[in-house]
mmCIF file of C-alpha atoms and ligand atoms in Angstrom:
data_model
loop_
_atom_site.group_PDB
_atom_site.id
_atom_site.type_symbol
_atom_site.label_atom_id
_atom_site.label_comp_id
_atom_site.label_asym_id
_atom_site.label_seq_id
_atom_site.Cartn_x
_atom_site.Cartn_y
_atom_site.Cartn_z
ATOM 1 C CA MET A 9 109.552 129.246 108.161
ATOM 2 C CA ALA A 10 112.990 128.915 109.788
ATOM 3 C CA LEU A 11 114.975 125.835 108.772
ATOM 4 C CA PRO A 12 114.583 123.036 111.297
ATOM 5 C CA ARG A 13 117.419 121.803 113.495
ATOM 6 C CA ILE A 14 118.137 118.182 112.600
ATOM 7 C CA GLY A 15 119.768 115.575 114.808
ATOM 8 C CA VAL A 16 121.869 112.701 113.518
ATOM 9 C CA LEU A 17 121.855 109.691 115.823
ATOM 10 C CA ALA A 18 125.579 109.322 116.502
ATOM 11 C CA LEU A 19 125.988 106.116 118.504
ATOM 12 C CA GLN A 20 127.408 104.001 115.668
ATOM 13 C CA GLY A 21 127.569 103.908 111.881
ATOM 14 C CA ALA A 22 127.640 106.359 108.973
ATOM 15 C CA VAL A 23 127.172 109.579 110.966
ATOM 16 C CA ASP A 24 129.564 112.106 109.380
ATOM 17 C CA LEU A 25 128.321 111.856 105.809
ATOM 18 C CA HIS A 26 124.751 112.548 106.936
ATOM 19 C CA VAL A 27 125.946 115.566 108.924
ATOM 20 C CA HIS A 28 127.795 116.864 105.843
ATOM 21 C CA ALA A 29 124.788 116.308 103.562
ATOM 22 C CA LEU A 30 122.525 118.244 105.946
ATOM 23 C CA GLU A 31 125.101 121.027 106.354
ATOM 24 C CA ARG A 32 125.367 121.346 102.576
ATOM 25 C CA LEU A 33 121.615 121.993 102.605
ATOM 26 C CA GLY A 34 122.177 124.796 105.103
ATOM 27 C CA VAL A 35 120.543 123.002 108.012
ATOM 28 C CA GLU A 36 121.818 123.208 111.584
ATOM 29 C CA THR A 37 122.755 119.736 112.853
ATOM 30 C CA VAL A 38 123.204 118.155 116.270
ATOM 31 C CA GLU A 39 124.949 114.818 116.876
ATOM 32 C CA VAL A 40 122.589 112.946 119.180
ATOM 33 C CA ARG A 41 124.258 110.723 121.777
ATOM 34 C CA ARG A 42 122.221 111.508 124.883
ATOM 35 C CA ALA A 43 118.655 112.475 125.743
ATOM 36 C CA GLU A 44 119.576 116.159 126.217
ATOM 37 C CA HIS A 45 120.782 116.324 122.597
ATOM 38 C CA LEU A 46 117.494 114.846 121.426
ATOM 39 C CA ALA A 47 115.535 117.512 123.276
ATOM 40 C CA ARG A 48 117.160 120.184 121.041
ATOM 41 C CA VAL A 49 116.178 118.762 117.638
ATOM 42 C CA ASP A 50 113.075 119.052 115.447
ATOM 43 C CA GLY A 51 113.767 115.838 113.507
ATOM 44 C CA LEU A 52 116.262 112.982 113.464
ATOM 45 C CA VAL A 53 118.317 111.054 110.903
ATOM 46 C CA LEU A 54 119.031 107.451 111.907
ATOM 47 C CA PRO A 55 122.075 106.362 109.872
ATOM 48 C CA GLY A 56 123.185 103.010 108.528
ATOM 49 C CA GLY A 57 125.477 100.786 110.538
ATOM 50 C CA GLU A 58 124.591 97.689 112.496
ATOM 51 C CA SER A 59 121.027 97.789 113.769
ATOM 52 C CA SER A 60 121.460 95.264 116.597
ATOM 53 C CA THR A 61 124.423 97.316 117.902
ATOM 54 C CA ILE A 62 122.511 100.602 117.542
ATOM 55 C CA SER A 63 119.590 99.021 119.435
ATOM 56 C CA LYS A 64 121.903 97.937 122.255
ATOM 57 C CA LEU A 65 123.673 101.320 122.437
ATOM 58 C CA LEU A 66 120.337 103.160 122.549
ATOM 59 C CA VAL A 67 119.387 101.171 125.651
ATOM 60 C CA ILE A 68 122.828 101.513 127.315
ATOM 61 C CA ASN A 69 122.830 105.291 126.712
ATOM 62 C CA GLU A 70 119.259 105.634 128.066
ATOM 63 C CA LEU A 71 118.165 107.038 124.739
ATOM 64 C CA PHE A 72 115.753 104.333 123.583
ATOM 65 C CA ASP A 73 112.751 105.432 125.679
ATOM 66 C CA PRO A 74 113.128 109.209 125.113
ATOM 67 C CA LEU A 75 113.455 108.618 121.369
ATOM 68 C CA ALA A 76 110.465 106.248 121.349
ATOM 69 C CA GLU A 77 108.442 108.972 123.099
ATOM 70 C CA ARG A 78 109.414 111.642 120.554
ATOM 71 C CA LEU A 79 108.607 109.327 117.634
ATOM 72 C CA ALA A 80 105.261 108.376 119.207
ATOM 73 C CA VAL A 81 104.192 112.029 119.169
ATOM 74 C CA GLY A 82 105.207 112.481 115.538
ATOM 75 C CA MET A 83 108.824 113.655 115.422
ATOM 76 C CA PRO A 84 109.957 113.527 111.764
ATOM 77 C CA ALA A 85 112.623 110.888 111.134
ATOM 78 C CA PHE A 86 114.738 109.683 108.206
ATOM 79 C CA GLY A 87 116.189 106.180 108.558
ATOM 80 C CA THR A 88 118.719 104.766 106.114
ATOM 81 C CA CYS A 89 119.585 101.050 106.013
ATOM 82 C CA ALA A 90 120.119 100.099 109.695
ATOM 83 C CA GLY A 91 118.183 103.311 110.486
ATOM 84 C CA MET A 92 115.257 101.966 108.473
ATOM 85 C CA ILE A 93 115.396 98.745 110.517
ATOM 86 C CA MET A 94 115.304 100.821 113.739
ATOM 87 C CA LEU A 95 112.163 102.692 112.615
ATOM 88 C CA ALA A 96 110.253 99.629 111.346
ATOM 89 C CA SER A 97 107.323 98.018 113.133
ATOM 90 C CA GLU A 98 108.689 94.492 112.614
ATOM 91 C CA ILE A 99 112.219 93.073 112.166
ATOM 92 C CA LEU A 100 112.690 89.688 110.492
ATOM 93 C CA ASP A 101 115.997 87.841 110.999
ATOM 94 C CA GLY A 102 116.903 90.212 113.838
ATOM 95 C CA ARG A 103 118.689 89.268 117.026
ATOM 96 C CA ASP A 104 116.304 88.064 119.750
ATOM 97 C CA ASP A 105 116.961 91.116 121.928
ATOM 98 C CA GLN A 106 116.888 93.634 119.069
ATOM 99 C CA LEU A 107 114.375 96.479 119.472
ATOM 100 C CA SER A 108 112.725 98.826 116.976
ATOM 101 C CA PHE A 109 110.492 101.893 117.262
ATOM 102 C CA GLY A 110 107.495 100.997 115.096
ATOM 103 C CA ALA A 111 107.453 104.533 113.671
ATOM 104 C CA ILE A 112 106.591 103.251 110.175
ATOM 105 C CA ASP A 113 104.288 100.313 109.511
ATOM 106 C CA ILE A 114 106.644 98.036 107.561
ATOM 107 C CA SER A 115 108.245 94.635 108.135
ATOM 108 C CA VAL A 116 111.908 94.521 107.156
ATOM 109 C CA ARG A 117 114.234 91.576 106.740
ATOM 110 C CA ARG A 118 117.859 92.194 107.699
ATOM 111 C CA ASN A 119 120.585 91.454 105.150
ATOM 112 C CA ALA A 120 117.934 90.303 102.695
ATOM 113 C CA PHE A 121 119.818 91.211 99.546
ATOM 114 C CA GLY A 122 122.982 89.697 101.018
ATOM 115 C CA ARG A 123 122.203 86.119 100.101
ATOM 116 C CA GLN A 124 122.759 86.850 96.440
ATOM 117 C CA ILE A 125 125.125 89.823 96.637
ATOM 118 C CA ASP A 126 126.357 91.754 99.655
ATOM 119 C CA SER A 127 126.438 95.175 98.071
ATOM 120 C CA PHE A 128 125.278 96.684 94.805
ATOM 121 C CA GLU A 129 124.500 100.016 93.183
ATOM 122 C CA THR A 130 121.624 100.937 90.918
ATOM 123 C CA ASP A 131 119.772 103.942 89.530
ATOM 124 C CA LEU A 132 116.299 104.316 90.995
ATOM 125 C CA ASN A 133 113.240 106.265 89.974
ATOM 126 C CA VAL A 134 111.941 107.899 93.150
ATOM 127 C CA ILE A 135 108.432 109.350 93.359
ATOM 128 C CA GLY A 136 108.708 113.097 93.952
ATOM 129 C CA LEU A 137 112.224 113.265 92.436
ATOM 130 C CA ALA A 138 111.225 112.951 88.804
ATOM 131 C CA GLU A 139 113.942 115.116 87.217
ATOM 132 C CA ALA A 140 116.577 112.344 87.290
ATOM 133 C CA PRO A 141 117.058 108.871 88.846
ATOM 134 C CA VAL A 142 118.766 108.585 92.236
ATOM 135 C CA HIS A 143 122.026 106.608 92.313
ATOM 136 C CA ALA A 144 121.495 104.181 95.206
ATOM 137 C CA VAL A 145 124.223 102.261 97.066
ATOM 138 C CA PHE A 146 123.057 99.134 98.942
ATOM 139 C CA ILE A 147 125.337 97.609 101.622
ATOM 140 C CA ARG A 148 124.043 94.450 103.347
ATOM 141 C CA ALA A 149 120.709 96.136 102.951
ATOM 142 C CA PRO A 150 117.369 95.212 104.502
ATOM 143 C CA SER A 151 114.370 94.457 102.302
ATOM 144 C CA VAL A 152 110.818 95.603 102.969
ATOM 145 C CA GLU A 153 108.609 92.508 103.060
ATOM 146 C CA ARG A 154 105.315 94.063 104.180
ATOM 147 C CA VAL A 155 103.952 97.564 103.808
ATOM 148 C CA GLY A 156 101.006 98.735 105.946
ATOM 149 C CA PRO A 157 98.045 100.613 104.456
ATOM 150 C CA GLY A 158 99.285 104.092 105.447
ATOM 151 C CA VAL A 159 102.704 103.674 103.842
ATOM 152 C CA GLU A 160 103.672 105.109 100.432
ATOM 153 C CA ILE A 161 106.238 103.226 98.364
ATOM 154 C CA LEU A 162 108.516 105.869 96.803
ATOM 155 C CA ALA A 163 110.926 103.529 94.988
ATOM 156 C CA ALA A 164 111.327 99.820 94.293
ATOM 157 C CA VAL A 165 113.835 97.438 92.705
ATOM 158 C CA GLU A 166 113.366 94.205 90.764
ATOM 159 C CA GLU A 167 109.743 92.989 90.760
ATOM 160 C CA GLY A 168 108.411 95.695 93.021
ATOM 161 C CA ARG A 169 110.603 95.215 96.120
ATOM 162 C CA PRO A 170 110.204 98.535 97.993
ATOM 163 C CA VAL A 171 113.464 100.308 98.905
ATOM 164 C CA ALA A 172 112.158 103.783 99.828
ATOM 165 C CA CYS A 173 108.965 104.311 101.833
ATOM 166 C CA ARG A 174 107.224 107.121 103.669
ATOM 167 C CA GLN A 175 104.481 107.308 106.270
ATOM 168 C CA GLY A 176 103.615 110.831 107.333
ATOM 169 C CA GLN A 177 106.912 112.477 108.245
ATOM 170 C CA VAL A 178 108.880 109.245 108.560
ATOM 171 C CA LEU A 179 111.037 108.473 105.518
ATOM 172 C CA VAL A 180 113.132 105.310 105.127
ATOM 173 C CA THR A 181 115.504 103.906 102.515
ATOM 174 C CA SER A 182 117.161 100.473 102.284
ATOM 175 C CA PHE A 183 120.126 102.177 100.649
ATOM 176 C CA HIS A 184 122.639 104.890 101.641
ATOM 177 C CA PRO A 185 121.766 108.284 100.099
ATOM 178 C CA GLU A 186 124.578 109.937 102.085
ATOM 179 C CA LEU A 187 127.141 108.044 99.966
ATOM 180 C CA SER A 188 126.190 109.952 96.824
ATOM 181 C CA PRO A 189 126.622 113.704 96.259
ATOM 182 C CA ASP A 190 122.904 113.875 95.386
ATOM 183 C CA LEU A 191 121.153 115.699 98.238
ATOM 184 C CA ARG A 192 117.596 115.233 97.010
ATOM 185 C CA LEU A 193 116.496 112.580 99.534
ATOM 186 C CA HIS A 194 117.746 114.644 102.475
ATOM 187 C CA GLU A 195 115.981 117.612 100.906
ATOM 188 C CA LEU A 196 112.762 115.594 100.529
ATOM 189 C CA PHE A 197 112.932 114.796 104.246
ATOM 190 C CA ILE A 198 113.456 118.420 105.235
ATOM 191 C CA LYS A 199 110.754 119.713 102.885
ATOM 192 C CA GLY A 200 108.359 117.097 104.325
ATOM 193 C CA MET A 201 109.034 118.525 107.803
ATOM 194 C CA ALA A 202 108.096 122.014 106.738
ATOM 195 C CA ALA A 203 104.837 120.829 105.104
HETATM 196 N N1 LIG B 307 123.009 94.774 107.848
HETATM 197 C C1 LIG B 307 122.902 95.897 108.731
HETATM 198 C C2 LIG B 307 121.909 95.625 109.857
HETATM 199 O O1 LIG B 307 121.273 94.631 109.893
HETATM 200 C C3 LIG B 307 122.493 97.132 107.978
HETATM 201 C C4 LIG B 307 123.575 97.513 106.987
HETATM 202 C C5 LIG B 307 123.747 98.986 106.785
HETATM 203 O O2 LIG B 307 123.222 99.823 107.510
HETATM 204 N N2 LIG B 307 124.541 99.301 105.793
HETATM 205 O O3 LIG B 307 121.775 96.394 110.722
#
C-alpha cells in the first residue's frame, strides 16, 4: 500500500518537529491551517501547545467543524499533549469555552502533573514497542483520569496513570514524542493506519 499523506495541525504549538519526524519516516506531510488542507490528508497529527488557544483558533479558522466531521467518520489521528486534550471526550480544568472532539473516550485533566513538577522526563515501557523503552518528555502535561471500555492503555507512569492510549486509529500521548529522535510512536501511528 502507498504511504499515507499525513497532516500536521499547524495553528499553534510544536508543529515543525512533528513534520520532521514524519518526513524522516518517508511520509508526505501537509501543514493543515484551513479546511482545504484537511481535505488532502489521510490522517492528522495534533501537536502540543496550548489546547484552549488551539480550540479557539480552530473555530476562528473555520476548521473545527470540518475536522470534527472527518474524525467522526474515522480519520486516523495522533494527538500529543495539547493534541491529546483536543481529541479527548472530556476536559477537566479546561476553560469554559474550550472545545474537544471526543475522538477517544478518555477524560483528561489539564496541567495535572504541573502541581508537583511542571516538566519531567522518564523512560516508559510502551506496549507494541518492546525492544527498548521510549524516552518521554512531559511539559505541563495532561493526565488521563478516566478510560472508556474501548480504549487500550499503551503506557503508564507511577501507580498506573495512563500516558499513552489508543482507540481504533486514534493514538494519544500526554508527552512529546517529537522531542526525542526516537520515531517509533510516529511509526506506530502510521502502521496503525495501514492496518
Ligand atoms: N498545558 C497545555 C494545555 O493545557 C498542554 C501542554 C503541552 O502541550 N505541552 O493545553
